[in-house]
């Protein structure tokens, strides 16, 4: 069942100054996010991905199309009804957006007060949430006394306070260092697995999508240019934008300057073996080369893991008698897609 | 110096009067300024309650009243004072005029400090389902509280200054004391005693305001 459903949604922002043109931030976007899924929306800044999440919780109203969340069509709902819907949708932000005048405890208590949860029940709930995110000992600290990663944990605890079904993460790790990013992403996974929360992650970093998304949506200039299961999008990206994003996390068949330098530094023939179907290159590939009497060296590339399946490109420099190398390449073609690059 | 001893009772009475005028004004004008300032902020473009007509009219009104020199303002609003507080002279009339002028001045200080609040926290509160009045009272004002306290301290000092002119419509206080018993009677010692008293009041207020703001900002 789809928890979030956008059908043909567009959002046009009116000009802020006289004489400027209206900006179409989101242009006829369809989006279905299934219950329990982690969907990653990736795109460059200005691609419209932040607007898409704000359409989901009604912070922005669509210019056309309809938005449905957990069975409720929120398009056209009055603000008062919309506020009730928002209690079921948590949101975390790039700059955390914690209330600096409140302690960690006060920040997590805020949505409980908005939701009119009786004060008597706050203590138990807040303590439970802070233990879940691993910050029970910082309950009485103020946000400016916390590190970035700790702040985002508070943001997550706050967003989960009212037990939402959906969590929207708007560039939630973009202000964090790689190690903290890993911790926060692991926490988001835990939120998904243990609490069954459907998560929409907005990011411009393919590494983020790679590590947690089940589903990848690529946006460019307000449109969805690619949408599919994470492994498929990573291993066989169709759109040029997607291909560029994928190359940021895993090396492809070498071209241009990379190829020049490989050629200069390695003798022999250079071939790339691409794995796109989830199988790993076994030792039999290397055994094949050895039995053919061909010398080989791994010169470029690597494999990546997405949702437990591997893909990637290994580039080898092969040396030996021409006939033997030709024969070996022929045998390799049975095991992987082979491209002879030099 | 003998004259000073004779005037001691009057002097202390004036100190109390100044403090009374300024305190009551800060209360009335402070609340009024907060309301006008919050309205100025939320009706701005892309504000919580963006409303161009209200914003434009309110800005015009504030800009109309703010530049009027206070000594003229007192005379100009005297008919209004008679109608609202029943008298056109004395401390009640001066508190009325002072509160009105202070409200407009404070509104700009409030607006400025609210502009300094990170729009992200307002968005976070909206995403949590908070309504606008709740966001104003529980997010905007608390987040801007430190600078607001400093702003109100600044206003307190300005009010001590402005209240010195109360004598022109028969109001009391240290300003009136200095003019009547010091300046007009060619007694600079009396004038300077009033000056020193004002300086002490201002110093104490500024010190207290700074401390309070520091406590709120935790630094």
PDB file of N, CA and C in Angstrom, chain A residues 94 96 98 133-135 143 146-157 172-173 175-177 179-185 187:
ATOM      1  N   UNK A  94      18.418  19.719   7.383  1.00  0.00           N
ATOM      2  CA  UNK A  94      19.873  19.830   7.225  1.00  0.00           C
ATOM      3  C   UNK A  94      20.497  20.603   8.391  1.00  0.00           C
ATOM      4  N   UNK A  96      19.174  21.040  11.278  1.00  0.00           N
ATOM      5  CA  UNK A  96      18.573  20.476  12.496  1.00  0.00           C
ATOM      6  C   UNK A  96      17.339  21.249  12.982  1.00  0.00           C
ATOM      7  N   UNK A  98      16.674  22.928  15.673  1.00  0.00           N
ATOM      8  CA  UNK A  98      16.256  22.726  17.063  1.00  0.00           C
ATOM      9  C   UNK A  98      15.952  24.088  17.679  1.00  0.00           C
ATOM     10  N   UNK A 133      17.485   7.072  20.608  1.00  0.00           N
ATOM     11  CA  UNK A 133      18.499   7.750  19.787  1.00  0.00           C
ATOM     12  C   UNK A 133      19.855   7.827  20.499  1.00  0.00           C
ATOM     13  N   UNK A 134      19.923   7.288  21.720  1.00  0.00           N
ATOM     14  CA  UNK A 134      21.202   7.223  22.427  1.00  0.00           C
ATOM     15  C   UNK A 134      21.658   8.527  23.055  1.00  0.00           C
ATOM     16  N   UNK A 135      20.694   9.344  23.507  1.00  0.00           N
ATOM     17  CA  UNK A 135      21.074  10.633  24.094  1.00  0.00           C
ATOM     18  C   UNK A 135      20.452  10.850  25.474  1.00  0.00           C
ATOM     19  N   UNK A 143      20.843  22.800  22.808  1.00  0.00           N
ATOM     20  CA  UNK A 143      21.375  22.419  21.495  1.00  0.00           C
ATOM     21  C   UNK A 143      22.793  22.944  21.231  1.00  0.00           C
ATOM     22  N   UNK A 146      25.716  20.669  21.987  1.00  0.00           N
ATOM     23  CA  UNK A 146      25.796  19.353  21.349  1.00  0.00           C
ATOM     24  C   UNK A 146      26.578  19.413  20.044  1.00  0.00           C
ATOM     25  N   UNK A 147      27.120  18.266  19.621  1.00  0.00           N
ATOM     26  CA  UNK A 147      27.776  18.170  18.319  1.00  0.00           C
ATOM     27  C   UNK A 147      26.698  18.029  17.241  1.00  0.00           C
ATOM     28  N   UNK A 148      27.115  18.176  15.985  1.00  0.00           N
ATOM     29  CA  UNK A 148      26.163  18.070  14.875  1.00  0.00           C
ATOM     30  C   UNK A 148      25.386  16.768  14.870  1.00  0.00           C
ATOM     31  N   UNK A 149      26.121  15.668  15.078  1.00  0.00           N
ATOM     32  CA  UNK A 149      25.462  14.365  15.064  1.00  0.00           C
ATOM     33  C   UNK A 149      24.456  14.238  16.195  1.00  0.00           C
ATOM     34  N   UNK A 150      24.827  14.776  17.370  1.00  0.00           N
ATOM     35  CA  UNK A 150      23.905  14.722  18.514  1.00  0.00           C
ATOM     36  C   UNK A 150      22.665  15.563  18.237  1.00  0.00           C
ATOM     37  N   UNK A 151      22.893  16.729  17.593  1.00  0.00           N
ATOM     38  CA  UNK A 151      21.747  17.587  17.273  1.00  0.00           C
ATOM     39  C   UNK A 151      20.770  16.852  16.357  1.00  0.00           C
ATOM     40  N   UNK A 152      21.323  16.147  15.362  1.00  0.00           N
ATOM     41  CA  UNK A 152      20.422  15.458  14.440  1.00  0.00           C
ATOM     42  C   UNK A 152      19.688  14.317  15.155  1.00  0.00           C
ATOM     43  N   UNK A 153      20.351  13.702  16.130  1.00  0.00           N
ATOM     44  CA  UNK A 153      19.665  12.663  16.915  1.00  0.00           C
ATOM     45  C   UNK A 153      18.485  13.257  17.680  1.00  0.00           C
ATOM     46  N   UNK A 154      18.700  14.463  18.222  1.00  0.00           N
ATOM     47  CA  UNK A 154      17.591  15.132  18.907  1.00  0.00           C
ATOM     48  C   UNK A 154      16.489  15.427  17.892  1.00  0.00           C
ATOM     49  N   UNK A 155      16.903  15.883  16.695  1.00  0.00           N
ATOM     50  CA  UNK A 155      15.930  16.159  15.635  1.00  0.00           C
ATOM     51  C   UNK A 155      15.114  14.924  15.320  1.00  0.00           C
ATOM     52  N   UNK A 156      15.776  13.778  15.277  1.00  0.00           N
ATOM     53  CA  UNK A 156      15.081  12.525  14.975  1.00  0.00           C
ATOM     54  C   UNK A 156      14.126  12.160  16.123  1.00  0.00           C
ATOM     55  N   UNK A 157      14.609  12.283  17.365  1.00  0.00           N
ATOM     56  CA  UNK A 157      13.752  11.979  18.522  1.00  0.00           C
ATOM     57  C   UNK A 157      12.528  12.886  18.511  1.00  0.00           C
ATOM     58  N   UNK A 172      19.308  15.555   5.598  1.00  0.00           N
ATOM     59  CA  UNK A 172      19.548  15.415   7.034  1.00  0.00           C
ATOM     60  C   UNK A 172      21.005  15.164   7.398  1.00  0.00           C
ATOM     61  N   UNK A 173      21.813  14.702   6.454  1.00  0.00           N
ATOM     62  CA  UNK A 173      23.209  14.420   6.793  1.00  0.00           C
ATOM     63  C   UNK A 173      24.181  15.345   6.062  1.00  0.00           C
ATOM     64  N   UNK A 175      25.080  18.322   6.507  1.00  0.00           N
ATOM     65  CA  UNK A 175      25.928  19.208   7.297  1.00  0.00           C
ATOM     66  C   UNK A 175      26.850  18.409   8.227  1.00  0.00           C
ATOM     67  N   UNK A 176      26.893  17.087   8.031  1.00  0.00           N
ATOM     68  CA  UNK A 176      27.658  16.242   8.952  1.00  0.00           C
ATOM     69  C   UNK A 176      28.882  15.643   8.279  1.00  0.00           C
ATOM     70  N   UNK A 177      29.898  15.302   9.067  1.00  0.00           N
ATOM     71  CA  UNK A 177      31.088  14.671   8.493  1.00  0.00           C
ATOM     72  C   UNK A 177      30.766  13.205   8.159  1.00  0.00           C
ATOM     73  N   UNK A 179      31.769  10.263   9.038  1.00  0.00           N
ATOM     74  CA  UNK A 179      31.581   9.282  10.092  1.00  0.00           C
ATOM     75  C   UNK A 179      30.243   9.484  10.800  1.00  0.00           C
ATOM     76  N   UNK A 180      29.935  10.751  11.116  1.00  0.00           N
ATOM     77  CA  UNK A 180      28.665  11.059  11.767  1.00  0.00           C
ATOM     78  C   UNK A 180      27.505  10.730  10.833  1.00  0.00           C
ATOM     79  N   UNK A 181      27.726  10.993   9.523  1.00  0.00           N
ATOM     80  CA  UNK A 181      26.706  10.653   8.534  1.00  0.00           C
ATOM     81  C   UNK A 181      26.352   9.176   8.622  1.00  0.00           C
ATOM     82  N   UNK A 182      27.384   8.333   8.719  1.00  0.00           N
ATOM     83  CA  UNK A 182      27.143   6.892   8.825  1.00  0.00           C
ATOM     84  C   UNK A 182      26.298   6.550  10.052  1.00  0.00           C
ATOM     85  N   UNK A 183      26.638   7.190  11.185  1.00  0.00           N
ATOM     86  CA  UNK A 183      25.893   6.908  12.417  1.00  0.00           C
ATOM     87  C   UNK A 183      24.433   7.316  12.289  1.00  0.00           C
ATOM     88  N   UNK A 184      24.219   8.508  11.710  1.00  0.00           N
ATOM     89  CA  UNK A 184      22.852   9.010  11.590  1.00  0.00           C
ATOM     90  C   UNK A 184      22.053   8.145  10.609  1.00  0.00           C
ATOM     91  N   UNK A 185      22.713   7.729   9.514  1.00  0.00           N
ATOM     92  CA  UNK A 185      22.020   6.858   8.556  1.00  0.00           C
ATOM     93  C   UNK A 185      21.672   5.516   9.190  1.00  0.00           C
ATOM     94  N   UNK A 187      21.014   5.099  12.273  1.00  0.00           N
ATOM     95  CA  UNK A 187      19.877   5.362  13.154  1.00  0.00           C
ATOM     96  C   UNK A 187      18.576   5.420  12.349  1.00  0.00           C
TER      97      UNK A 187
END
